[in-house]
Short mmCIF file of C-alpha atoms and ligand atoms in Angstrom, two decimals:
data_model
loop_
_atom_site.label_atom_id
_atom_site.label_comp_id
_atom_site.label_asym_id
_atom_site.label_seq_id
_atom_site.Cartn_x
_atom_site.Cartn_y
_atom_site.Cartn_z
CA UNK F 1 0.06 128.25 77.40
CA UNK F 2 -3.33 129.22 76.83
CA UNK F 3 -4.02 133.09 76.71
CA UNK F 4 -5.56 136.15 75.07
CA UNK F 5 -3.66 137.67 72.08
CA UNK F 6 -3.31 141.26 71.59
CA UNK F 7 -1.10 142.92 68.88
CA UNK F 8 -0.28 146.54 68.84
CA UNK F 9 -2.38 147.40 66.21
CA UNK F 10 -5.53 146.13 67.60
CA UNK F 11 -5.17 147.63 71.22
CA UNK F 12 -8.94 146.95 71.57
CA UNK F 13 -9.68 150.76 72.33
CA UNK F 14 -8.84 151.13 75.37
CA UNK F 15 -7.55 154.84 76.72
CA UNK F 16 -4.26 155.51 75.61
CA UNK F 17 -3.80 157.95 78.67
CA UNK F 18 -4.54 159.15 81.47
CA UNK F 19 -7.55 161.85 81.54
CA UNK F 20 -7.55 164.01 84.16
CA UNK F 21 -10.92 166.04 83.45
CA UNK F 22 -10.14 167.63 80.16
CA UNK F 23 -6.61 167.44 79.49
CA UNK F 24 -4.70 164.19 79.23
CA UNK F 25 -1.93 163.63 81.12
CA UNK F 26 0.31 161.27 80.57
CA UNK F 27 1.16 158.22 83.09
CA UNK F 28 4.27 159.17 85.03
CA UNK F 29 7.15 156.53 85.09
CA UNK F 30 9.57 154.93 87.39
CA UNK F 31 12.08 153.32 85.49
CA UNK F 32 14.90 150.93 87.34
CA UNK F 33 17.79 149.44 85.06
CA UNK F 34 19.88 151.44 82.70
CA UNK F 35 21.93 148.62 81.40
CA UNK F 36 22.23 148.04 77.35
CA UNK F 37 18.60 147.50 77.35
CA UNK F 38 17.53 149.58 79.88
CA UNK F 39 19.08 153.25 78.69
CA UNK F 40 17.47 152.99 75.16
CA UNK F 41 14.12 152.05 76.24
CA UNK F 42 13.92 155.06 78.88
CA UNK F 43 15.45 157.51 76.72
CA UNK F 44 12.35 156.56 74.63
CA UNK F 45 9.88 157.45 77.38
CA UNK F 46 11.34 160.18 77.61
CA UNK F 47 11.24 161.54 73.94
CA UNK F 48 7.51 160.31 73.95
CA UNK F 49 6.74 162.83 76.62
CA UNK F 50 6.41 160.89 79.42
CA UNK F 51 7.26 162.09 83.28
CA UNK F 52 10.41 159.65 83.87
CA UNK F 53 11.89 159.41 86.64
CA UNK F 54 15.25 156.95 86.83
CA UNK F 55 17.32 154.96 88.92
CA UNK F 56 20.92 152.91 88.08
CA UNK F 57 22.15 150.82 90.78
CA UNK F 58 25.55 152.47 89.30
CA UNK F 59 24.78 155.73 90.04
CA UNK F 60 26.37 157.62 86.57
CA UNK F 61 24.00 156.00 84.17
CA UNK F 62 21.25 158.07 85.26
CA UNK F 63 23.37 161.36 83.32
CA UNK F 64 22.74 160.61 80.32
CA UNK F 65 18.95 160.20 81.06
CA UNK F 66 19.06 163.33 83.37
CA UNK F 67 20.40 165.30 80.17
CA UNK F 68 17.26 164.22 77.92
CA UNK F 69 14.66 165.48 81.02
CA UNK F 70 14.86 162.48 83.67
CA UNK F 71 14.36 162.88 87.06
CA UNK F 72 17.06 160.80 89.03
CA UNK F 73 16.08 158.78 92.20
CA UNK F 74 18.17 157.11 94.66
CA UNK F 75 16.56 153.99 95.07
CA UNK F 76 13.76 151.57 93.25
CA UNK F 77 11.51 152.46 96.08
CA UNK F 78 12.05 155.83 95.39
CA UNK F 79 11.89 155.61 91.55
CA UNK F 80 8.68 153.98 92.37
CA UNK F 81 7.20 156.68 94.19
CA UNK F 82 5.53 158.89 92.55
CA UNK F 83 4.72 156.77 89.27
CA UNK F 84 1.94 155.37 88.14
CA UNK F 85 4.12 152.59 86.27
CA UNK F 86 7.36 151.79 87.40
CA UNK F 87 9.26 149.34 84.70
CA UNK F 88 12.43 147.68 86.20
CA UNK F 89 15.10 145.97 83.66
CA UNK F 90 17.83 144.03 85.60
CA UNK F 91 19.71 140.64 84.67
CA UNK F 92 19.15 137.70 86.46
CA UNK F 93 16.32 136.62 88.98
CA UNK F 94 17.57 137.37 92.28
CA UNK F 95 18.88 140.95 91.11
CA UNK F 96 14.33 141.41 89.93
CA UNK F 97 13.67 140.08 93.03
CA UNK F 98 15.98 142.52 94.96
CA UNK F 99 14.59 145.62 92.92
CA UNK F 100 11.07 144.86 93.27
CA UNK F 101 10.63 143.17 96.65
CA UNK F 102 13.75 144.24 98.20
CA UNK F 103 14.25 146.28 101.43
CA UNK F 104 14.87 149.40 98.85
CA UNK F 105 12.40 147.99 95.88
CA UNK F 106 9.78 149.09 93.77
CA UNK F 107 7.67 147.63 96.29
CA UNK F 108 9.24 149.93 99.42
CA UNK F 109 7.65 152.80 97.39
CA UNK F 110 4.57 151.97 95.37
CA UNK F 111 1.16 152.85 96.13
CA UNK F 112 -2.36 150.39 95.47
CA UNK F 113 -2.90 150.52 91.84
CA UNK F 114 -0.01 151.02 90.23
CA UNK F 115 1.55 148.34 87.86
CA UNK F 116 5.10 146.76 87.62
CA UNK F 117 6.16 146.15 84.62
CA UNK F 118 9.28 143.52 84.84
CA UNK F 119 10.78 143.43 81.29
CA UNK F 120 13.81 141.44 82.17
CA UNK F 121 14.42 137.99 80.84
CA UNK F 122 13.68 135.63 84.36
CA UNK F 123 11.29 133.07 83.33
CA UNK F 124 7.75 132.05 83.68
CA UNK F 125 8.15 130.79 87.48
CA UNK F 126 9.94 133.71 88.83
CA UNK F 127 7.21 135.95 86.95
CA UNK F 128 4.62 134.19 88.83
CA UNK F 129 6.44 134.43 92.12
CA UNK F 130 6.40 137.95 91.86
CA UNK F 131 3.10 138.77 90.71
CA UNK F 132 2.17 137.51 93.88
CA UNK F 133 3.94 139.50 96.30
CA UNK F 134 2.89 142.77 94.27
CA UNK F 135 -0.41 141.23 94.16
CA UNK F 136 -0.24 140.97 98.26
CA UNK F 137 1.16 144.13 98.29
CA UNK F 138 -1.96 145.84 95.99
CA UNK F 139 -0.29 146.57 93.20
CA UNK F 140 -0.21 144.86 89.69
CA UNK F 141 2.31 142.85 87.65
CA UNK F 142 3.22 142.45 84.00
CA UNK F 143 6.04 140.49 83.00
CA UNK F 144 6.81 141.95 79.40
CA UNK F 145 9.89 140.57 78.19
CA UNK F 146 11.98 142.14 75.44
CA UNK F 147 13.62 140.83 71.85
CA UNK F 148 15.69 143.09 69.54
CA UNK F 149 18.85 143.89 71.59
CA UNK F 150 20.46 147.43 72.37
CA UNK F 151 19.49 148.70 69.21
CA UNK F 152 16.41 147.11 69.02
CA UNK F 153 15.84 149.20 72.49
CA UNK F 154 17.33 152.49 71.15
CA UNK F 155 15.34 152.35 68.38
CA UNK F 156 11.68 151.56 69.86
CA UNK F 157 11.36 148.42 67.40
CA UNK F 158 11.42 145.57 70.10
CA UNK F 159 9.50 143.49 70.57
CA UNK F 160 7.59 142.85 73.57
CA UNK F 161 6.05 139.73 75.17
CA UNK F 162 3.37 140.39 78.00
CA UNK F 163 2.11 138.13 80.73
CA UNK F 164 -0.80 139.25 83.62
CA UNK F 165 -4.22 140.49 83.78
CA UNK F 166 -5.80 142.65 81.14
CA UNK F 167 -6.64 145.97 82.61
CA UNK F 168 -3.11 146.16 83.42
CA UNK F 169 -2.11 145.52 79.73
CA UNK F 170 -4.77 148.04 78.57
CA UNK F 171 -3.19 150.91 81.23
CA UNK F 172 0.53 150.00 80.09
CA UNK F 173 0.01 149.71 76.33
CA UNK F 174 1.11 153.35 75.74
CA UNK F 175 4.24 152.81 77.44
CA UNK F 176 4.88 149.36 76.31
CA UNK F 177 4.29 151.10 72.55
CA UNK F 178 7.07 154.09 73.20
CA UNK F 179 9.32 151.48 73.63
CA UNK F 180 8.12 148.87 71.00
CA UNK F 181 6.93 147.85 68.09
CA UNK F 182 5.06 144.81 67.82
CA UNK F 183 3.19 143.72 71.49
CA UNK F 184 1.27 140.68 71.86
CA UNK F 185 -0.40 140.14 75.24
CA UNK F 186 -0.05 135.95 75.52
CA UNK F 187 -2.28 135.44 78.88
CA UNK F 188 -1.52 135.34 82.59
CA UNK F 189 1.69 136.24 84.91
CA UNK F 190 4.87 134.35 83.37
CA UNK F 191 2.97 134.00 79.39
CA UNK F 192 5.16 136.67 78.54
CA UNK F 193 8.64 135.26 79.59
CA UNK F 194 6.91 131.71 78.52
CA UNK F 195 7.28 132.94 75.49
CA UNK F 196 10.84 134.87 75.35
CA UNK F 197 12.15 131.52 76.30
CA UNK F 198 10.82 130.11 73.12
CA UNK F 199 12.56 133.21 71.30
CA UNK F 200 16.01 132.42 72.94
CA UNK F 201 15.67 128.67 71.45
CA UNK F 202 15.38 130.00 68.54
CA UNK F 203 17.93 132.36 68.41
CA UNK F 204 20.54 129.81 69.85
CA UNK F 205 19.95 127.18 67.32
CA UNK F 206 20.66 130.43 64.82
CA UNK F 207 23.90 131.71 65.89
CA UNK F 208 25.20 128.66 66.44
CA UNK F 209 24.78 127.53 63.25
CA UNK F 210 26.15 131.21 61.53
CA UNK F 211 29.34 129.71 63.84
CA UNK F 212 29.57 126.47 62.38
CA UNK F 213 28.77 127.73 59.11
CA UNK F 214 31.36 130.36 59.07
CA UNK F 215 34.30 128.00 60.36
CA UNK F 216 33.77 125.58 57.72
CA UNK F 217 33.68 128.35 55.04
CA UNK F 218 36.93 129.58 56.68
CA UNK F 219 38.80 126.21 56.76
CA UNK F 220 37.26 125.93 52.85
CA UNK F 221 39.34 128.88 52.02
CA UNK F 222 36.35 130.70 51.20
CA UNK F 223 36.05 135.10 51.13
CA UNK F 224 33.81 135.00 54.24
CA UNK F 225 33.05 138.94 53.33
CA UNK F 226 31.47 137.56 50.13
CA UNK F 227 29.44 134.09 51.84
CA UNK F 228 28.01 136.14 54.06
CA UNK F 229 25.85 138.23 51.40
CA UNK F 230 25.72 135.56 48.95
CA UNK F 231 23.18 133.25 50.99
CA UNK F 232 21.87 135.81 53.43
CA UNK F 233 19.21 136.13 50.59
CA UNK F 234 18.26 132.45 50.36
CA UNK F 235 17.05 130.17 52.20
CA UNK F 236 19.87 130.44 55.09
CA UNK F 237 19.35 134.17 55.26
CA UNK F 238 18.63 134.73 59.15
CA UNK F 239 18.85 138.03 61.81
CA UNK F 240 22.06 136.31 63.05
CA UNK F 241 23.64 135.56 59.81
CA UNK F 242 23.41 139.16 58.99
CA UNK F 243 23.91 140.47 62.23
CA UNK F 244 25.70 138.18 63.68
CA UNK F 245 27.73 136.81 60.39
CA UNK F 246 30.00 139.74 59.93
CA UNK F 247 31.22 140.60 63.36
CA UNK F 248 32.37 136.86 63.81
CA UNK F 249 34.18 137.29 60.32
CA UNK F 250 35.57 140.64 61.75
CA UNK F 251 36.11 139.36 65.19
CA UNK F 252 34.45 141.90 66.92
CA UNK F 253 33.54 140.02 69.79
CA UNK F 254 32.90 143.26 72.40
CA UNK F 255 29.25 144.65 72.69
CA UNK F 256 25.79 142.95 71.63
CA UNK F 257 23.93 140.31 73.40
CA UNK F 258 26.54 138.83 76.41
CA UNK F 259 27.29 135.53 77.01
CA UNK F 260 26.15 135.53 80.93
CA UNK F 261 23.10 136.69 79.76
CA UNK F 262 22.25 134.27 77.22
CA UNK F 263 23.89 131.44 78.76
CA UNK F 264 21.73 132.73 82.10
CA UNK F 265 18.37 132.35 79.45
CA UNK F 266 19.40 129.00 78.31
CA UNK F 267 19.72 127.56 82.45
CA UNK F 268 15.87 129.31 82.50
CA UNK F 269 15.23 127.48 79.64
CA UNK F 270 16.32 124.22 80.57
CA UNK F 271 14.44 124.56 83.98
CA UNK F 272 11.45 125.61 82.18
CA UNK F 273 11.88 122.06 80.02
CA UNK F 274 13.27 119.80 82.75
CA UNK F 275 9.42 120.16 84.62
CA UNK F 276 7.81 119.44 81.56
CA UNK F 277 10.61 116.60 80.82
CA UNK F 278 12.23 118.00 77.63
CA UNK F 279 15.45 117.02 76.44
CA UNK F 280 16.69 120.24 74.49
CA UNK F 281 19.82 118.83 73.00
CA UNK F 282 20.15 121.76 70.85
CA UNK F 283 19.80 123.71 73.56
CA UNK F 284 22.35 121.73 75.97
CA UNK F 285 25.19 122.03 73.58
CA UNK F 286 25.05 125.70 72.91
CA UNK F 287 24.78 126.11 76.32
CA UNK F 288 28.01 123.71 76.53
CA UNK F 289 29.39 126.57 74.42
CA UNK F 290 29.04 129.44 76.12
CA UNK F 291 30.13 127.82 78.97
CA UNK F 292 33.79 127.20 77.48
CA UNK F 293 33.47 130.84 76.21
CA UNK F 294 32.94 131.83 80.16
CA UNK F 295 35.04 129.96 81.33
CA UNK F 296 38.17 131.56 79.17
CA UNK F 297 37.00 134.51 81.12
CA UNK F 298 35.10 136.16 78.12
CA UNK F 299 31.16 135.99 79.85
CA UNK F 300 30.99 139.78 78.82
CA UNK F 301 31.23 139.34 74.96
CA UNK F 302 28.34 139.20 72.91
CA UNK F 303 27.26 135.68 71.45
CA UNK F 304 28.57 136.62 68.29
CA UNK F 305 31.90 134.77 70.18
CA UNK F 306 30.34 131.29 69.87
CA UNK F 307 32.83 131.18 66.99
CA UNK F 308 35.62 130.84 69.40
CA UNK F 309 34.25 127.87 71.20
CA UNK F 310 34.26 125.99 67.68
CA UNK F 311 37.55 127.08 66.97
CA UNK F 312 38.99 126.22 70.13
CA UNK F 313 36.63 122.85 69.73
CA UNK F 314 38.79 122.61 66.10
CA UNK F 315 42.11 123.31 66.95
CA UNK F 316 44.18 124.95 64.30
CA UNK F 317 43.92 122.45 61.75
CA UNK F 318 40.41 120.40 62.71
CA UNK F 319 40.12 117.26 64.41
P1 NAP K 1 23.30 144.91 81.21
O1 NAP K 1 23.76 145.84 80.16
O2 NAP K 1 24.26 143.95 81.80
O3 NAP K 1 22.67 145.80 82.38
C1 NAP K 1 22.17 145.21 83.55
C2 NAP K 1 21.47 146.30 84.36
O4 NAP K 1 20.92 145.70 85.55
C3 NAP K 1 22.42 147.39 84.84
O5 NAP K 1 21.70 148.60 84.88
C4 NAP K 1 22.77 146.91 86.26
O6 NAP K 1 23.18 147.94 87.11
C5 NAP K 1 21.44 146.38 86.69
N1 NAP K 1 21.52 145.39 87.78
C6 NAP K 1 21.97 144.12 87.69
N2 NAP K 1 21.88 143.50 88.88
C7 NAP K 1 21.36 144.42 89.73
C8 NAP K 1 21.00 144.38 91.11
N3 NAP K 1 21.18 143.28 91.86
N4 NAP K 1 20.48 145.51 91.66
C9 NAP K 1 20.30 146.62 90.93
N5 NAP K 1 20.60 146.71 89.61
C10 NAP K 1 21.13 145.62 89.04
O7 NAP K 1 22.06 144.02 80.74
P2 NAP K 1 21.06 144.27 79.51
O8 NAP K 1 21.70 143.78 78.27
O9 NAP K 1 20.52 145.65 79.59
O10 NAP K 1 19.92 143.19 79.88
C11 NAP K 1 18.95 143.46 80.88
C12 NAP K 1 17.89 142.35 80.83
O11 NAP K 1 17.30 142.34 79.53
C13 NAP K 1 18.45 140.93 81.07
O12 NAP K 1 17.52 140.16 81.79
C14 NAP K 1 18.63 140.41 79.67
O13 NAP K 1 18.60 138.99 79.63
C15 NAP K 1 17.48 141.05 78.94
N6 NAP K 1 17.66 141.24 77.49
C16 NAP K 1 18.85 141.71 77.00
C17 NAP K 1 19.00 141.85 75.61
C18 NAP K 1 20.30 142.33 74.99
O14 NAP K 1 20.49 142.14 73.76
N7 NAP K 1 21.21 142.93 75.74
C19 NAP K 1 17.95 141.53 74.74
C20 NAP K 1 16.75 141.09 75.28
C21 NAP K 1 16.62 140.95 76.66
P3 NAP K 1 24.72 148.44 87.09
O15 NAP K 1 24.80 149.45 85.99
O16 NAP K 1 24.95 149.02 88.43
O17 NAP K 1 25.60 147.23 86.84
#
C-alpha cells in the first residue's frame, strides 16, 4: 500500500503539545481497554504526565490506573468526553465497533476535532469502515496497531503501525511516543493494520517453527535448556525462539499472546489475502493449529502452546 513514512525520530517538527498561550499543556486522554495491552500502555500516559482518564468494560481494571492518577469513567462516551484523544484497545472487530460507534462509544461523547486512535488488531477494512463514521461524525481516525506484547506495552518499547491523515499523526505523535518506541506512519485509514497483518505472518511462521523445532529436539533426546541458547545466536536465533523457546520447554502455557487472539489475526489475515487471491498455506496450517489448541478448550493460553498441537499431532511415540 502506497503511503508516507514517518519514523519516530524524524517527527518532521511538528508541535509536540498543546500550547495554550505560554504554557504547554498537554493533550488530555480518553483511554478505553485495559486488557494485557491496554493497562501497560495507559499506565504509560500516565507516568508521561498526561490527563488520563479510563474506562474497563470490567469495571475493577480501572484501580490500578486510578492508583497511578487516572480518572475513571463509566462509559467510552464518557471516557471520550473531555479528551482531546481518546485511544480505545479492545479484541475483535465488533467489540471496536461497539466502543467507538456504539450507543455508549467514543463517538456518544466526542466533540469535532478530536482524534480516535484504534490500536487494536481489526484489519485494514474494518479500519476504513470506521474512519468513516468518525469522519461523518467530525472527528478523526488513526488506526495504530501495536507489536511487542504485554511487556512490550508495560515497557513503552512497542511498536506502532499508523494508518489516516497526517495532521492527525502529527497531533498524536506525543502520545503514540509515551507508549512506543519505534512509529512509522504507512499512509491512509487501514495502512497501519495493513501492515500488523504482515507482522502476524511473520510471527506465525516463527513460533511455529520454535514448536516443531523443539519437538524434534525432544524426541532426539536432546537438553532442550541447552538447544535453546546454543542456536539462538545463529542463524535460527529469533524473538520467539528466545521468548517463546523456553516457556514451551517449561510448559508454561498461561499468559503472553492468546490463542483467540492470534488465531482471530490469522481469520483477518486470510480475509485480507482471499480479496487479493492469496493462498497463505503457511498461514492456513498454523491457523489449523490453534484451532485444535481451541478446541481442547485452551483459546486463553498464549501461542507459546502451539507445542501441544504438534504433540497431540505426534502422539506419544510419532507417527
Ligand atoms: P485482553 O487482555 O483479552 O483484553 C481485552 C480488552 O478488551 C479487555 O479490557 C476487555 O474488557 C475489552 N473488551 C473486549 N471486548 C469488549 C467489548 N465488546 N466491549 C468493551 N470492552 C471489551 O486483550 P489484549 O491482549 O490486551 O489485546 C487487545 C488488542 O490488542 C487485541 O486486538 C489484540 O489482538 C491486540 N494485541 C495484543 C497483543 C498481546 O500480546 N496481547 C499484542 C499486539 C496486539 P474486559 O476486561 O471487560 O474483558
Amino acid at each position: 500500500m502506497p503511503g508516507q513514512r514517518r519514523k519516530v525520530s524524524d517527527p518532521g517538527g511538528p508541535p509536540q503539545t498543546k500550547g495554550t498561550g505560554h504554557s504547554m499543556q498537554k493533550a488530555r486522554v480518553g483511554f478505553i481497554g485495559l486488557g494485557a495491552m491496554g493497562a501497560g500502555m495507559a499506565a504509560n500516559l500516565i507516568r508521561a504526565g498526561f490527563p488520563v482518564t479510563v474506562h474497563n468494560r470490567t469495571r475493577e481494571r480501572e484501580e490500578p490506573l486510578a492508583e497511578l492518577g487516572a480518572e475513571r469513567a463509566g462509559s467510552p462516551a464518557e471516557a471520550a468526553a473531555d479528551a482531546d484523544i481518546a485511544i480505545t484497545i479492545v479484541s475483535d472487530v465488533p467489540d471496536v465497533k461497539e466502543v467507538i460507534c456504539g450507543p455508549d462509544g467514543v463517538l456518544g461523547g466526542i466533540r469535532t476535532g478530536q482524534v480516535v486512535i484504534d490500536m487494536s488488531t481489526i484489519g485494514p477494512k474494518a479500519a476504513r469502515e470506521i474512519a468513516e463514521s468518525c469522519g461523518q461524525a467530525g472527528v478523526r481516525f488513526l488506526d495504530a496497531p501495536v507489536s511487542g506484547g504485554p511487556s512490550g506495552a508495560a515497557d513503552g518499547t512497542m511498536s506502532i503501525m499508523v494508518g489516516g491523515g497526517e495532521d492527525a499523526f502529527r497531533q498524536a505523535l506525543p502520545v503514540l511516543e509515551a507508549m512506543g518506541k519505534t512509529i512509522v506512519h504507512f499512509g491512509p485509514a487501514g495502512a497501519g493494520q495493513a501492515v500488523k497483518l504482515v507482522n502476524q505472518v511473520f510471527c506465525v511462521a516463527n513460533f511455529a517453527g520454535v514448536a516443531e523445532g523443539l519437538l524434534l529436539a525432544d524426541r532426539l533426546g536432546l537438553d532442550r535448556e541447552a538447544v535453546i541458547p546454543a542456536l539462538a545466536g545463529g542463524a535460527a536465533g529469533s524473538w520467539m525462539l528466545a521468548h517463546l523457546g523456553p516457556k514451551m520447554v517449561a510448559r508454561e502455557f498461561e499468559g503472553g499472546f492468546k490463542v483467540d487472539l492470534q488465531a482471530k489475526d490469522l481469520r483477518l489475515v486470510l480475509e485480507s489475502a482471499g480479496e487479493l487471491g492469496l493462498p497463505m498455506p503457511l498461514t492456513r496450517v498454523v491457523l489449523q493449529f490453534l484451532k485444535s489448541i481451541q478446541a481442547r478448550g485452551h483459546g486463553d493460553w498464549g501461542t507459546q502452546s502451539a507445542i501441544t498441537a504438534y504433540e497431540e499431532m505426534a502422539g506419544p511415540g510419532g507417527v
